[in-house]
XYZ file of C-alpha atoms in Angstrom:
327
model
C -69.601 -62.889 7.247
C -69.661 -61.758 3.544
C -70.482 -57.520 3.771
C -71.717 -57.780 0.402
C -75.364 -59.951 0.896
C -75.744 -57.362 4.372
C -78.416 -54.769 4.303
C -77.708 -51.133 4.776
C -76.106 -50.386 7.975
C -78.127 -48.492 10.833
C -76.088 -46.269 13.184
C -77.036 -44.654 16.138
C -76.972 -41.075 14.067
C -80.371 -42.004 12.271
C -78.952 -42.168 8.759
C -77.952 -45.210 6.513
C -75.202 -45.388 4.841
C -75.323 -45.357 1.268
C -71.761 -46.496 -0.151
C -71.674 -49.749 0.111
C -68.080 -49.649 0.027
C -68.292 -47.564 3.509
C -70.189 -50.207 4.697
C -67.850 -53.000 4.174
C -65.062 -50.931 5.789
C -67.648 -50.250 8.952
C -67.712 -53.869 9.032
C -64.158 -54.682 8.927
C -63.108 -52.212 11.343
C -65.971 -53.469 13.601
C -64.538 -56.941 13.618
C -61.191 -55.399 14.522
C -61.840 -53.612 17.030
C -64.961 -55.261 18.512
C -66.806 -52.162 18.958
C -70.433 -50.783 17.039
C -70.864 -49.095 14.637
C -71.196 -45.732 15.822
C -67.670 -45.746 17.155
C -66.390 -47.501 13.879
C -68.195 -44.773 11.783
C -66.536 -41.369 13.879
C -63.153 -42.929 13.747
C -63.328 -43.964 10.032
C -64.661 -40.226 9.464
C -61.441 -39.211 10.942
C -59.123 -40.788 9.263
C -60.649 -39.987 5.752
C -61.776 -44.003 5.605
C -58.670 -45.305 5.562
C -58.621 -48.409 7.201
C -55.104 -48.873 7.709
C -54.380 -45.187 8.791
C -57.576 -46.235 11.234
C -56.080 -49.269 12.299
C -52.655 -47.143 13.226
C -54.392 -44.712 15.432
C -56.400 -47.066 17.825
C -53.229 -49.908 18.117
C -50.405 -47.272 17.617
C -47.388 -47.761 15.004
C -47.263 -51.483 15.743
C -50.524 -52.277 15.240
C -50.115 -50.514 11.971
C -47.517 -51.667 10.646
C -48.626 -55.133 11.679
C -52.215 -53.788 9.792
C -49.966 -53.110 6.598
C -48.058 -56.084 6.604
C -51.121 -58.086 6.771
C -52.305 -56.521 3.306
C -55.479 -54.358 3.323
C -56.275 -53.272 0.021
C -56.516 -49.659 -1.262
C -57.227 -47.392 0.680
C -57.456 -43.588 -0.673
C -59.001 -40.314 1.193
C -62.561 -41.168 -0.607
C -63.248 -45.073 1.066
C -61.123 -47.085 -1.200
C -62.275 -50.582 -1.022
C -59.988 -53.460 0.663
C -60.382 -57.256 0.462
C -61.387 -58.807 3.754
C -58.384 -59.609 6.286
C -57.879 -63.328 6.879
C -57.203 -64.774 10.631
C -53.692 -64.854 10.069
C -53.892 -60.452 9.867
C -56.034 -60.159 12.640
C -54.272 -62.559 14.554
C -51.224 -60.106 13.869
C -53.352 -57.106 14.328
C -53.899 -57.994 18.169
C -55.465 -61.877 18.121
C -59.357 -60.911 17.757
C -59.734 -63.814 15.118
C -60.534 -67.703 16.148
C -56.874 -68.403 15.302
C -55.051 -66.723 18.754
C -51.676 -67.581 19.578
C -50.701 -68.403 23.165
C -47.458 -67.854 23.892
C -45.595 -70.875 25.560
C -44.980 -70.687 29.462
C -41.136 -69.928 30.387
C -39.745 -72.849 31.577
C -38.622 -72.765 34.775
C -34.747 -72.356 36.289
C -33.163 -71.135 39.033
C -30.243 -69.014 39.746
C -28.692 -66.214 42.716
C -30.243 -63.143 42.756
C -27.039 -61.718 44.560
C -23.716 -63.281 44.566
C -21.528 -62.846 47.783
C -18.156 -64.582 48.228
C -18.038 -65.917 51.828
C -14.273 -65.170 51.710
C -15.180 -61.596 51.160
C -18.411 -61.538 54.387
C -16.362 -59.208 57.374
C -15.566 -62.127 59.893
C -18.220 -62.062 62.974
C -16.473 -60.973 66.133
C -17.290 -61.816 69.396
C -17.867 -58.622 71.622
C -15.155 -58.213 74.114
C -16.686 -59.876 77.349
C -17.882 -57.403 80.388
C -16.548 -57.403 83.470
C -18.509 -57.508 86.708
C -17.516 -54.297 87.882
C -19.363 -52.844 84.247
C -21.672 -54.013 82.236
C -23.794 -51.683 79.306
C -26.682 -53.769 79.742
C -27.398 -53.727 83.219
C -30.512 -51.955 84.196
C -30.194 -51.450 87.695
C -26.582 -50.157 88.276
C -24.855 -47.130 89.278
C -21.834 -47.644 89.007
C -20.251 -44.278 89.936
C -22.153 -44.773 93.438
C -20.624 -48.090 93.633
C -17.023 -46.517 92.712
C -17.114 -43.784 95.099
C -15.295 -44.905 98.688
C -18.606 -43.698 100.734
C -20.837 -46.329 98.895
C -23.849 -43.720 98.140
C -24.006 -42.790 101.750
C -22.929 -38.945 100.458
C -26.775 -37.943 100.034
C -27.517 -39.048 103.870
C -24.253 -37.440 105.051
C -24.918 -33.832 103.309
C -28.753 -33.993 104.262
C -27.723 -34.685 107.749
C -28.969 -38.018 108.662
C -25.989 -39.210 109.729
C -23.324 -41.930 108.118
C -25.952 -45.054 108.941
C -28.667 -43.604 106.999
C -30.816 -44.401 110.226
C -34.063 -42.317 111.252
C -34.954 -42.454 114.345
C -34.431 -45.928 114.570
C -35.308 -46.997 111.660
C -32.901 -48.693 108.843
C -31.617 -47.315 106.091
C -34.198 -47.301 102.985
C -33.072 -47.709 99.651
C -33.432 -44.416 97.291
C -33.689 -45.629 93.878
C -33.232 -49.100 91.917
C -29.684 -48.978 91.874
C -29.794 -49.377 95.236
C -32.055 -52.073 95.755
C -30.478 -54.083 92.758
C -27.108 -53.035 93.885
C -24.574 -56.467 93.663
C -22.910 -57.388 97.152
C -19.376 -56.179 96.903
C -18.783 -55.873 100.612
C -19.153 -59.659 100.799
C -17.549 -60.855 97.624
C -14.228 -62.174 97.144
C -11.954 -59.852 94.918
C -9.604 -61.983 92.804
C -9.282 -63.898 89.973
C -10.715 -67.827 90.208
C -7.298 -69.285 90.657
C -6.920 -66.946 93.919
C -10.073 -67.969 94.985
C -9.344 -71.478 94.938
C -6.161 -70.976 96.569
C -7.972 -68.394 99.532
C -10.453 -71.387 99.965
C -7.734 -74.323 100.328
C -5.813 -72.098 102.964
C -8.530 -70.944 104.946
C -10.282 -74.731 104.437
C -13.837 -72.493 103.119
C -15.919 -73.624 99.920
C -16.176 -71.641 97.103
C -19.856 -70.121 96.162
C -19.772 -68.731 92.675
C -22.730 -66.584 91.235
C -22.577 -66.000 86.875
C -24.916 -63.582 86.577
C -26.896 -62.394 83.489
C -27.636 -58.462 83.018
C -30.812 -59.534 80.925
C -32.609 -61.995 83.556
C -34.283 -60.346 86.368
C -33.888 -63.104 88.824
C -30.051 -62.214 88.399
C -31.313 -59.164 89.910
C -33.202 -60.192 92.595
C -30.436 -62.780 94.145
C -28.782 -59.414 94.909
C -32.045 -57.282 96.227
C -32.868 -60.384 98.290
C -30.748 -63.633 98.606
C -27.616 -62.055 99.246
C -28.885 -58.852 101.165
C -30.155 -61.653 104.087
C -28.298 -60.963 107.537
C -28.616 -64.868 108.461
C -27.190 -65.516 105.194
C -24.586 -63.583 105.220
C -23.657 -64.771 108.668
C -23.590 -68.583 107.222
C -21.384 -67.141 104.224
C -18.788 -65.025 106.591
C -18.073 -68.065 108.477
C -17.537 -71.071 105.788
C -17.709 -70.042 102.090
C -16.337 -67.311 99.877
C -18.644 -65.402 97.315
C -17.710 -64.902 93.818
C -19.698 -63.069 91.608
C -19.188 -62.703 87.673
C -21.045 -61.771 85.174
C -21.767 -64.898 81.883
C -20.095 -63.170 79.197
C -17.103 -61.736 80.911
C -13.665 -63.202 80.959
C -13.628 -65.344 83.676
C -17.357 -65.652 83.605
C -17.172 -67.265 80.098
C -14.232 -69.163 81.504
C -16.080 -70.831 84.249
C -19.577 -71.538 82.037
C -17.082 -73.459 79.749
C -16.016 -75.968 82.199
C -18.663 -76.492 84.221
C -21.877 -75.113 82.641
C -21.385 -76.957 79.171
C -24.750 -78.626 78.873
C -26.753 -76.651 81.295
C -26.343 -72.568 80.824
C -29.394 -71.211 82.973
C -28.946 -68.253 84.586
C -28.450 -66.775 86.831
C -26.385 -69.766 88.350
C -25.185 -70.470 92.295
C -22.685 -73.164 92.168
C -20.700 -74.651 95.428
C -17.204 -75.889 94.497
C -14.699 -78.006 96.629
C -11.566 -75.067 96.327
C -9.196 -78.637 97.143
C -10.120 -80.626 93.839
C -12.271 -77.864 91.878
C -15.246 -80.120 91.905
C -18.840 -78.855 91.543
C -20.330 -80.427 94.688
C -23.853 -78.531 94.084
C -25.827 -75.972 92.192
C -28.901 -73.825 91.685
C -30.180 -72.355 88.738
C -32.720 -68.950 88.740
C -33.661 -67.228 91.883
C -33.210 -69.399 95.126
C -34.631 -67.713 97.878
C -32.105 -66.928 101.236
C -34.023 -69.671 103.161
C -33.767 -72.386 100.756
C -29.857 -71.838 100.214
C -28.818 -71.278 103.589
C -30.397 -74.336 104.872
C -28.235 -75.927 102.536
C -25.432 -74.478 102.888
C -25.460 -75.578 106.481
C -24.913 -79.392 105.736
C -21.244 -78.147 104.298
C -20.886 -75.210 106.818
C -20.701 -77.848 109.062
C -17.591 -79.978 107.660
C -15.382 -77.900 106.008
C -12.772 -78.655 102.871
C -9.888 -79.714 103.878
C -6.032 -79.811 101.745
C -3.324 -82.189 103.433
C -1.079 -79.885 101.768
C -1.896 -77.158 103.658
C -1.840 -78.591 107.013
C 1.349 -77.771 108.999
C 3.553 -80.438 110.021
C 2.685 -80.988 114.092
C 6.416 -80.495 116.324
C 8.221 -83.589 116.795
C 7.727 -85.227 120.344
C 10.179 -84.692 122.713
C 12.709 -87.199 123.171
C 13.483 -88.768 126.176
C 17.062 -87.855 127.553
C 19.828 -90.486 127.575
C 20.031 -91.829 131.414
C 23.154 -90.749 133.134
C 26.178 -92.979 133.425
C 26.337 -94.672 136.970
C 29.119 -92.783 138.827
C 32.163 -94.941 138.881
């Protein structure tokens, strides 16, 4: 409103101003700031009641020099009067008038935050595959025991219990996990596949391959108790040939490729004709000793058997001319 028609101002310091200049400049800075009068009045004091010098040191240079450009009138160390800013200068002073500008929203866009060249991404590499003999990830291995030619039995032998690990009777217990989880080398077949197939064609057996996986426990408990079973065993000595590999070695990966391609559960127990290669049956997780020896005996019972192996029977006797009648 017009400062000039206003009354004397009060302030909270119990005096009235009486320049009515003063006043006017209490008001303007007031409206600037949007604070009372009180605060207007000290920081007026302090700046000799200079409004623009005022203006400066509450919005900083920018506010000032805004403050100047918008035109405030006189200004000396003794009050001088100024004409009243319009909303365009207070607008410019920090947008305390009715006429604010809003700035427009950014429009929107999208782009990479970081650029990378597939060409230039180091190629993914397949780890080499583990072997059955070592792998990092098994839990339950020892695999110098398993290397050294007594088996583990050293411990027994040293302490004095004898070779068999018997006590009084009793069998061997197991000493630690390695032992209990311990794969059955003694049983399996030591070759590649192809001289498995060709062991099983000459000796007319089928071919029971185990792909193990280090990660899955039932992996580990085929070998604590499926293939630690004496009947078992028996059934398997007689008719088949064990082969046991782990899924990501060599031949381990070879095998899931041609005959695990849509179903890769492990740990896997599959029974293959050695004549024409052909998965006749399979079992997927743990399968208990009972379950897979009962059917193991329907096979047990007729064996595989190659033509081409057979050897040719000896060729019947032939009958011997009759003599010639005696002249």
């Amino acid at each position: 409103g017009d400062a000039g028609g206003a009354g004397p101002l009060s302030t909270r310091r119990g005096h009235q101003m009486a320049d009515p200049t003063q006043q006017e400049v209490i008001l303007q800075f007031m409206s600037l700031a949007s604070c009372d009068a009180d605060f207007a009045t000290s920081f007026l004091e302090a700046n000799g009641w200079n409004l623009e010098l005022a203006v400066q040191s509450l919005y900083g240079d920018a506010g000032g020099a805004a403050a100047g450009g918008g035109g405030f009138g006189g200004g000396g160390g003794g009050g001088g009067g100024g004409a009243g800013l319009g909303a365009g200068d207070l607008a410019a002073l920090g947008g305390f008038g009715d006429g604010d500008d809003v700035r427009a929203p950014m429009a929107q866009y999208s782009d990479t935050l970081v650029g990378v060249d597939p060409a230039a991404r180091p190629a993914h590499r397949r780890p080499p595959p583990q072997s059955a003999a070592n792998h990092p990830l098994e839990a339950f291995r020892d695999f110098r025991t398993e290397g050294s030619p007594s088996g583990g039995d050293d411990d027994d032998t040293a302490a004095g219990g004898g070779g068999d690990g018997a006590i009084f009777g009793l069998p061997k217990r197991a000493k630690n996990l390695s032992e209990i989880y311990r794969p059955p080398t003694e049983i399996c077949f030591v070759g590649s596949f192809e001289e498995l197939r060709l062991t099983g064609r000459q000796q007319s057996r089928w071919l029971l391959v185990n792909i193990q996986s280090p990660t899955e426990f039932a992996s580990q408990q085929l070998n604590a108790d499926t293939w630690t079973d004496e009947g078992l065993r028996a059934v398997l000595g007689s008719s088949f040939l064990l082969w046991q590999r782990y899924f990501d070695s060599e031949e381990g990966a070879t095998y899931c490729r041609h005959y695990l391609r849509e179903d890769a559960t492990f740990p896997h127990i599959g029974l293959l004709d050695p004549v024409t290669g052909q998965l006749v049956k399979s079992w997927h997780g743990f399968t208990a000793a009972e379950r897979l020896m009962d059917k193991l005996m329907d096979y047990a019972d007729r064996p595989p058997k190659d033509i081409s192996w057979d050897e040719p029977s000896p060729a019947a006797p032939q009958p011997a001319a009759p003599a010639a009648p005696a002249a």
